[in-house]
Structures are given as structure tokens and as C-alpha cells.
PDB file of C-alpha atoms in Angstrom:
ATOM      1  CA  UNK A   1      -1.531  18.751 -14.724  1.00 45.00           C
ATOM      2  CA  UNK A   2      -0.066  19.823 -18.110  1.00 50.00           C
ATOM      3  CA  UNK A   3       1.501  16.793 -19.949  1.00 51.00           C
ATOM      4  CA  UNK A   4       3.309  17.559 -22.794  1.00 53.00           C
ATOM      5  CA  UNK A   5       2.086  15.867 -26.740  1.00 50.00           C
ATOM      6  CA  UNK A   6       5.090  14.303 -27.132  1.00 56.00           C
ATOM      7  CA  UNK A   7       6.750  12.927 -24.338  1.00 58.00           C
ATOM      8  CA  UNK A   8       3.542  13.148 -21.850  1.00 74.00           C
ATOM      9  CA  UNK A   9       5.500  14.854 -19.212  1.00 88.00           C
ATOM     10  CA  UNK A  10       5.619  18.440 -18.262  1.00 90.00           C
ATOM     11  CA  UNK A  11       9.025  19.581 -16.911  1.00 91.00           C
ATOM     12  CA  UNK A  12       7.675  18.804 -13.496  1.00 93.00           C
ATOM     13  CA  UNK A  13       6.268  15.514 -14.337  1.00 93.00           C
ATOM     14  CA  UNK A  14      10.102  14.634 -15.079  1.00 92.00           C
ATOM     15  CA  UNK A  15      11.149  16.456 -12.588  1.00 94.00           C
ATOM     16  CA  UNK A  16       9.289  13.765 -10.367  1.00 95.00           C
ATOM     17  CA  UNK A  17      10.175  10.948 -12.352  1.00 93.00           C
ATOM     18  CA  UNK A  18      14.407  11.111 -12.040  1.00 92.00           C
ATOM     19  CA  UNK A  19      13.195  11.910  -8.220  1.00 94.00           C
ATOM     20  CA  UNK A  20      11.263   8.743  -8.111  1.00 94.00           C
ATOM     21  CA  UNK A  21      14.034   6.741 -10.124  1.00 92.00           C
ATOM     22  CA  UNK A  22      16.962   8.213  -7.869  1.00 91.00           C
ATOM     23  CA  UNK A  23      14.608   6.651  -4.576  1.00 93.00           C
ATOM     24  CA  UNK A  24      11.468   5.726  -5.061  1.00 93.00           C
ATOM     25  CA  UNK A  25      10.796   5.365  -0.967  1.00 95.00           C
ATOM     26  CA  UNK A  26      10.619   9.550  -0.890  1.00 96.00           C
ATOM     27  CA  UNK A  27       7.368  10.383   0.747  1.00 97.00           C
ATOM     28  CA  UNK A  28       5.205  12.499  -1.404  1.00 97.00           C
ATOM     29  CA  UNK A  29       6.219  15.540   0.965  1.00 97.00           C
ATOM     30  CA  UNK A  30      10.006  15.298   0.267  1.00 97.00           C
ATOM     31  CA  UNK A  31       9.318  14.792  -3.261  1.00 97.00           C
ATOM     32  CA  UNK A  32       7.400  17.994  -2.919  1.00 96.00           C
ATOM     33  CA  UNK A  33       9.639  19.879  -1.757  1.00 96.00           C
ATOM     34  CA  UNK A  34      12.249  18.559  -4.181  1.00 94.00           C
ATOM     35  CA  UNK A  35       9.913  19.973  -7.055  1.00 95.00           C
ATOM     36  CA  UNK A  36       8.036  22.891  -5.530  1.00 95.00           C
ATOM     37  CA  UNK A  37       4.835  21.353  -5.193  1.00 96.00           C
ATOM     38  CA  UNK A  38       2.033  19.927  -2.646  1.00 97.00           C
ATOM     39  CA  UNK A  39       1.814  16.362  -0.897  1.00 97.00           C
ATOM     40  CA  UNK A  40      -1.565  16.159  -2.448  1.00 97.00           C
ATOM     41  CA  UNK A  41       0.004  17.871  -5.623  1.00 97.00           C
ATOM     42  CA  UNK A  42       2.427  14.805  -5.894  1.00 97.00           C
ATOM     43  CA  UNK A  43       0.026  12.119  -5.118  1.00 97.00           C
ATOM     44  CA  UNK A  44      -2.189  13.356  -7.774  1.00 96.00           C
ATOM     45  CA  UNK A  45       0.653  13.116 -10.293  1.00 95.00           C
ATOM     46  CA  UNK A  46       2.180   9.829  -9.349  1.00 96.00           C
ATOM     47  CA  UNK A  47      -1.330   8.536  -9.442  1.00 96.00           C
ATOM     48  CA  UNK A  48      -1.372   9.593 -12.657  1.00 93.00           C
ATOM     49  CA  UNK A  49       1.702   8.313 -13.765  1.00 93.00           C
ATOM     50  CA  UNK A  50       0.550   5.142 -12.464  1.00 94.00           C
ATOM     51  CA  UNK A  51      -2.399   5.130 -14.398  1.00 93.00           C
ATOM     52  CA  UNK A  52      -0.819   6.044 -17.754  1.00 90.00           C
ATOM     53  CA  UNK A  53       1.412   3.206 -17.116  1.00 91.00           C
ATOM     54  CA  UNK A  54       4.269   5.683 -16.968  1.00 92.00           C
ATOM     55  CA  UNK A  55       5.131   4.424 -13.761  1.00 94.00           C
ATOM     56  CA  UNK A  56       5.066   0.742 -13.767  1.00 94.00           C
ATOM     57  CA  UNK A  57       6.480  -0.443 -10.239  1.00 93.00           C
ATOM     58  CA  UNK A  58       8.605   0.285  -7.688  1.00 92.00           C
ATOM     59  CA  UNK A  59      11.546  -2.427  -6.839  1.00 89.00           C
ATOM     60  CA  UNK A  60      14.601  -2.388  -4.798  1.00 88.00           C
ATOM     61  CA  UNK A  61      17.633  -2.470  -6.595  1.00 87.00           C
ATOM     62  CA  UNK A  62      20.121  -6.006  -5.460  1.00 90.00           C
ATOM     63  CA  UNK A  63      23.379  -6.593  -6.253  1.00 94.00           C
ATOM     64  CA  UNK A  64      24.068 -10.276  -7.249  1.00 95.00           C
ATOM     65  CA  UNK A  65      27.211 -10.719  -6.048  1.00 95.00           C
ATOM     66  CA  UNK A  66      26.095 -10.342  -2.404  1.00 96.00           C
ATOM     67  CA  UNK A  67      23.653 -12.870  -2.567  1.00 96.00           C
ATOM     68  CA  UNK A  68      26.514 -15.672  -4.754  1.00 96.00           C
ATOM     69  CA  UNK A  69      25.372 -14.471  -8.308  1.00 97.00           C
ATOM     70  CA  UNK A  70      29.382 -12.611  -9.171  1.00 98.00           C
ATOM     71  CA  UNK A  71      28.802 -13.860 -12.707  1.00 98.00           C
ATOM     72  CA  UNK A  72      25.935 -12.090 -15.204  1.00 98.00           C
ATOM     73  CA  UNK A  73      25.982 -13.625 -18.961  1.00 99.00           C
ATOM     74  CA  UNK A  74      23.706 -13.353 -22.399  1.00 99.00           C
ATOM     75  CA  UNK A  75      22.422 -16.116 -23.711  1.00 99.00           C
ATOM     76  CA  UNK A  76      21.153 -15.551 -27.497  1.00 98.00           C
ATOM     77  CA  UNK A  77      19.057 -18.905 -28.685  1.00 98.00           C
ATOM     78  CA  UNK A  78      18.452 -19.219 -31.826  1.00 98.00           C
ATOM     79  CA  UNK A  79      14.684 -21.424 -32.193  1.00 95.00           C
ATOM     80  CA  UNK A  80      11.909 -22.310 -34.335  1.00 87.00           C
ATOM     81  CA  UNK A  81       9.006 -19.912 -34.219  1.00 80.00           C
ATOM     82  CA  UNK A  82       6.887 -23.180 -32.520  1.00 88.00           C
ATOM     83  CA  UNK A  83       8.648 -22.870 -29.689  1.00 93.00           C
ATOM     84  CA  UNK A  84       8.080 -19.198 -28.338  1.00 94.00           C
ATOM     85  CA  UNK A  85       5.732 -20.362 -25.679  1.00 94.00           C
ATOM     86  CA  UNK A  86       7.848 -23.042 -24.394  1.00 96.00           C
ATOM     87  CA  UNK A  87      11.068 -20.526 -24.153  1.00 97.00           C
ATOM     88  CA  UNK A  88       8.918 -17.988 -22.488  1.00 96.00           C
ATOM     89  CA  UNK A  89       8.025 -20.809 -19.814  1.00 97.00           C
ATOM     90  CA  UNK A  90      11.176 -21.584 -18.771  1.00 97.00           C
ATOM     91  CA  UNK A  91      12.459 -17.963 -18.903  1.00 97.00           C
ATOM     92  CA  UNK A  92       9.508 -17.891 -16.376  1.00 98.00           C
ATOM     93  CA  UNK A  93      10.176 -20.380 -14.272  1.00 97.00           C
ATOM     94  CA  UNK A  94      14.308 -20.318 -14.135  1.00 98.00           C
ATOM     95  CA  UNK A  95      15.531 -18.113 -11.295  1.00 96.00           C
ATOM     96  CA  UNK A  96      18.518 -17.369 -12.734  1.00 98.00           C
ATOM     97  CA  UNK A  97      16.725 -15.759 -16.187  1.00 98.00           C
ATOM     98  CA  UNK A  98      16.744 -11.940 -14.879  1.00 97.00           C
ATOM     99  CA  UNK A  99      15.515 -10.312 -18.226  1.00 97.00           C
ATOM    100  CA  UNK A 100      14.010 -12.015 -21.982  1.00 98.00           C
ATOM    101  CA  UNK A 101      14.025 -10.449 -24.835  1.00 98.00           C
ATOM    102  CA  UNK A 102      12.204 -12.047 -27.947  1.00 97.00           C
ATOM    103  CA  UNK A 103      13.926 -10.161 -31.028  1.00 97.00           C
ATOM    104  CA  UNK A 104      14.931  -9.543 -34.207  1.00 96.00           C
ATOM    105  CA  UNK A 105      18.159 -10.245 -36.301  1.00 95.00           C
ATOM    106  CA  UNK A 106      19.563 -13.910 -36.464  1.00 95.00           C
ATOM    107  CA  UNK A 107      18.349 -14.833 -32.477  1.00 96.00           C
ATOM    108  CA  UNK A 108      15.197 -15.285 -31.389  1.00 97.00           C
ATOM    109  CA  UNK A 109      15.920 -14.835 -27.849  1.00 98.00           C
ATOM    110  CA  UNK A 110      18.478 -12.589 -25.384  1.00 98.00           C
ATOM    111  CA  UNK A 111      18.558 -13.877 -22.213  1.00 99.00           C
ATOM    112  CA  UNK A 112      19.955 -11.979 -19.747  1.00 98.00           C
ATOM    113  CA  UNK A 113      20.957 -14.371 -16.476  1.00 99.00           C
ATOM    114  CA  UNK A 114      22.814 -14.451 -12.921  1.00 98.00           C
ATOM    115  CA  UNK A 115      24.620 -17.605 -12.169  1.00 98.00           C
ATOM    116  CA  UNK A 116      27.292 -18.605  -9.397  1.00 98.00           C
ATOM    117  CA  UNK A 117      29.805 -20.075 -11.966  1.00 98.00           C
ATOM    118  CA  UNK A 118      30.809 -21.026 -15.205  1.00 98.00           C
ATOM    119  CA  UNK A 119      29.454 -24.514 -14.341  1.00 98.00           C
ATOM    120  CA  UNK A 120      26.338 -22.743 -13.078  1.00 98.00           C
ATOM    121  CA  UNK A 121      26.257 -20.989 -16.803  1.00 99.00           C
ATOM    122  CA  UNK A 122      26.976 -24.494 -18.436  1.00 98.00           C
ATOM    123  CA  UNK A 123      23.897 -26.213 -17.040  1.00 98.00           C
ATOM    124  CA  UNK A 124      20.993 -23.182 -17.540  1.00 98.00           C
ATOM    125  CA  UNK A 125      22.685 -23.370 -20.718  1.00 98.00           C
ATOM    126  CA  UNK A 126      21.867 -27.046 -21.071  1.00 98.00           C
ATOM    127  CA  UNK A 127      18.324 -26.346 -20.374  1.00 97.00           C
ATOM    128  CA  UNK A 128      18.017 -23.732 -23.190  1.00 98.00           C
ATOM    129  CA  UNK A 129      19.499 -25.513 -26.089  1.00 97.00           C
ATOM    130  CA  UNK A 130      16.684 -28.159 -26.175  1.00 96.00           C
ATOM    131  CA  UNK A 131      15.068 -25.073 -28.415  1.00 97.00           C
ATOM    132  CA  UNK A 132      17.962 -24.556 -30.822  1.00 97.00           C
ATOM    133  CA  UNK A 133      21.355 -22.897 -30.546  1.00 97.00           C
ATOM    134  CA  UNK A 134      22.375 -21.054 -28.268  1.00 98.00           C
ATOM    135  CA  UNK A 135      25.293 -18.389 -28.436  1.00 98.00           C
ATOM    136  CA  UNK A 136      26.727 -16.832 -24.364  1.00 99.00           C
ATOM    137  CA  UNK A 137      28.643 -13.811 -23.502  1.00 98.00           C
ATOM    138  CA  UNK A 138      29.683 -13.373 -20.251  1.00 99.00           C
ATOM    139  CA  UNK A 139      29.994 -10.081 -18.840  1.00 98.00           C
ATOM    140  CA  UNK A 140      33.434  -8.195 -18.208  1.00 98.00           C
ATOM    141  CA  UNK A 141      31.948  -5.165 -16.562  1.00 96.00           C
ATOM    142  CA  UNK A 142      28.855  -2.724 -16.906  1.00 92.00           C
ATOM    143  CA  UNK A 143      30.098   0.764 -17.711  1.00 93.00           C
ATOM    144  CA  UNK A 144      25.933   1.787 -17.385  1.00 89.00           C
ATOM    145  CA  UNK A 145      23.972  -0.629 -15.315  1.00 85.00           C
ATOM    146  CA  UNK A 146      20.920   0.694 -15.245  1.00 80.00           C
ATOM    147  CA  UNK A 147      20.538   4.008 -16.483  1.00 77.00           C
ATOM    148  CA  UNK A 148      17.594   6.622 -15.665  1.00 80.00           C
ATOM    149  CA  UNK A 149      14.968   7.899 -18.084  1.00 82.00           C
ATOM    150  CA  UNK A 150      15.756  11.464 -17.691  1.00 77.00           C
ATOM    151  CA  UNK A 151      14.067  13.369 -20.465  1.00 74.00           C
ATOM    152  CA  UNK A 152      12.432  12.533 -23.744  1.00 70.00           C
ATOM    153  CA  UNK A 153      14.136  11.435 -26.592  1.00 69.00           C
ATOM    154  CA  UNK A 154      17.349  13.208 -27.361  1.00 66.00           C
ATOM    155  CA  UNK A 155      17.485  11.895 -31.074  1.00 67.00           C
ATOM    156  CA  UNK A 156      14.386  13.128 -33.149  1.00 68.00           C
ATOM    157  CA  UNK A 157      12.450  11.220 -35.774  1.00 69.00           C
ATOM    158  CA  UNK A 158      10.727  13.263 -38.464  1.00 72.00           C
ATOM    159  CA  UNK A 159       7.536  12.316 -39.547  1.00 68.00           C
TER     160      UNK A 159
END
């Protein structure tokens, strides 16, 4: 299998990959035949993907508002540097943290989470700001919810 320097896929390899992203519960015979290869062809390749750590997982997708989650918000805390491993705990072990981010800027923290209600927000809330100050935006709408990796990048860096 040719991978390419750059991106480490060959036009095949992300061929596969939006294939896998669109449904990754293809067996490796449709996926095949989606990109002109063999069953063992595929395996080979998604093994390999796997390995490189290309391919991390496969997950089903939910939608929160089925299962009494209708409200998504973003918590940003800002906190002392002493208390990284503490935040990362309770991002842990709090069901309704989806996704954190420890970044740069003015926040230490984005915290992504799914709650039932505004009260519901208040009270993970609660249990954040015993790290510092915290800063929530609720979500409206998501124009892209969860976009594909289709190609490489489209912007280029020079060296």
C-alpha cells in the first residue's frame, strides 16, 4: 500500500476512510467494491490504518435529545495550573462532560456537555467552579455537527 509523505494516505486510503466515516458497519466486501479493491485488500488497509492510529475507533453516532439531553452548552473554566488533574477527573467521571479540551488563550478548559435543562446546566456548573471561573454558552444550533476528514489539509503551511 502506497501512503502518501504528507498526508499518509493514498487516494484510496481516503477513499476508504470517508467510506468508513459515512458507516463504519460496511463489511470489508462492500467497502471493496465501493473502492475497487479486495476483501483481503481492505482488511489489510484498515489494519493498517488501525495500526498507524489513523483509525482510532469505531462508535455509533446518538442524538441527545432522544435520550432527554435537548440542551448542549460550553463551559470555559478558567483555573490554576495545580488543578489540571483534578479538572480532568471530574471531566472523567461526569456523564454529562461529552468532550475536554485543555487550551490556550484566557481558559484553561472547554467543556463541551449534554444536560436536560438550564437547571441541569446550573448544577454541573456548580461542580466546575470549585476550580476557578467558569464562563457557559449554550448552543442555538450546529450548522456542522460533526464533520468528516475528507482529504488532507486544504490550507498549506510552508516550511
Amino acid at each position: 500500500m502506497a501512503f502518501d509523505s504528507e498526508s499518509g494516505l493514498d487516494k484510496v486510503g481516503w477513499q476508504l476512510l470517508r467510506a468508513l466515516q459515512e458507516d463504519a458497519r460496511l463489511s470489508f466486501s462492500e467497502l471493496g467494491r465501493r473502492v475497487g479493491l479486495s476483501s483481503p485488500a481492505i482488511a489489510e488497509r484498515v489494519r493498517r490504518m488501525e495500526d498507524l492510529g489513523i483509525v482510532s475507533g469505531y462508535r455509533a453516532t446518538i442524538e441527545p435529545t432522544r435520550l432527554g439531553f435537548p440542551m448542549t452548552a460550553y463551559i470555559s473554566l478558567k483555573t490554576a495550573g495545580d488543578h489540571y488533574a483534578r479538572v480532568s477527573q471530574m471531566a472523567r467521571s461526569l456523564s454529562e462532560i461529552i468532550e475536554c479540551h485543555h487550551i490556550t488563550g484566557e481558559e484553561s478548559f472547554l467543556i463541551k456537555v449534554l444536560v436536560s435543562s438550564t437547571a441541569h446546566l446550573e448544577a454541573v456548573i456548580a461542580q466546575l467552579r470549585q476550580f476557578g471561573h467558569t464562563s457557559t454558552s449554550i448552543v442555538l444550533s450546529s450548522p456542522v455537527k460533526s464533520k468528516m476528514v475528507l482529504s488532507g489539509p486544504s490550507v498549506r503551511v510552508e516550511p
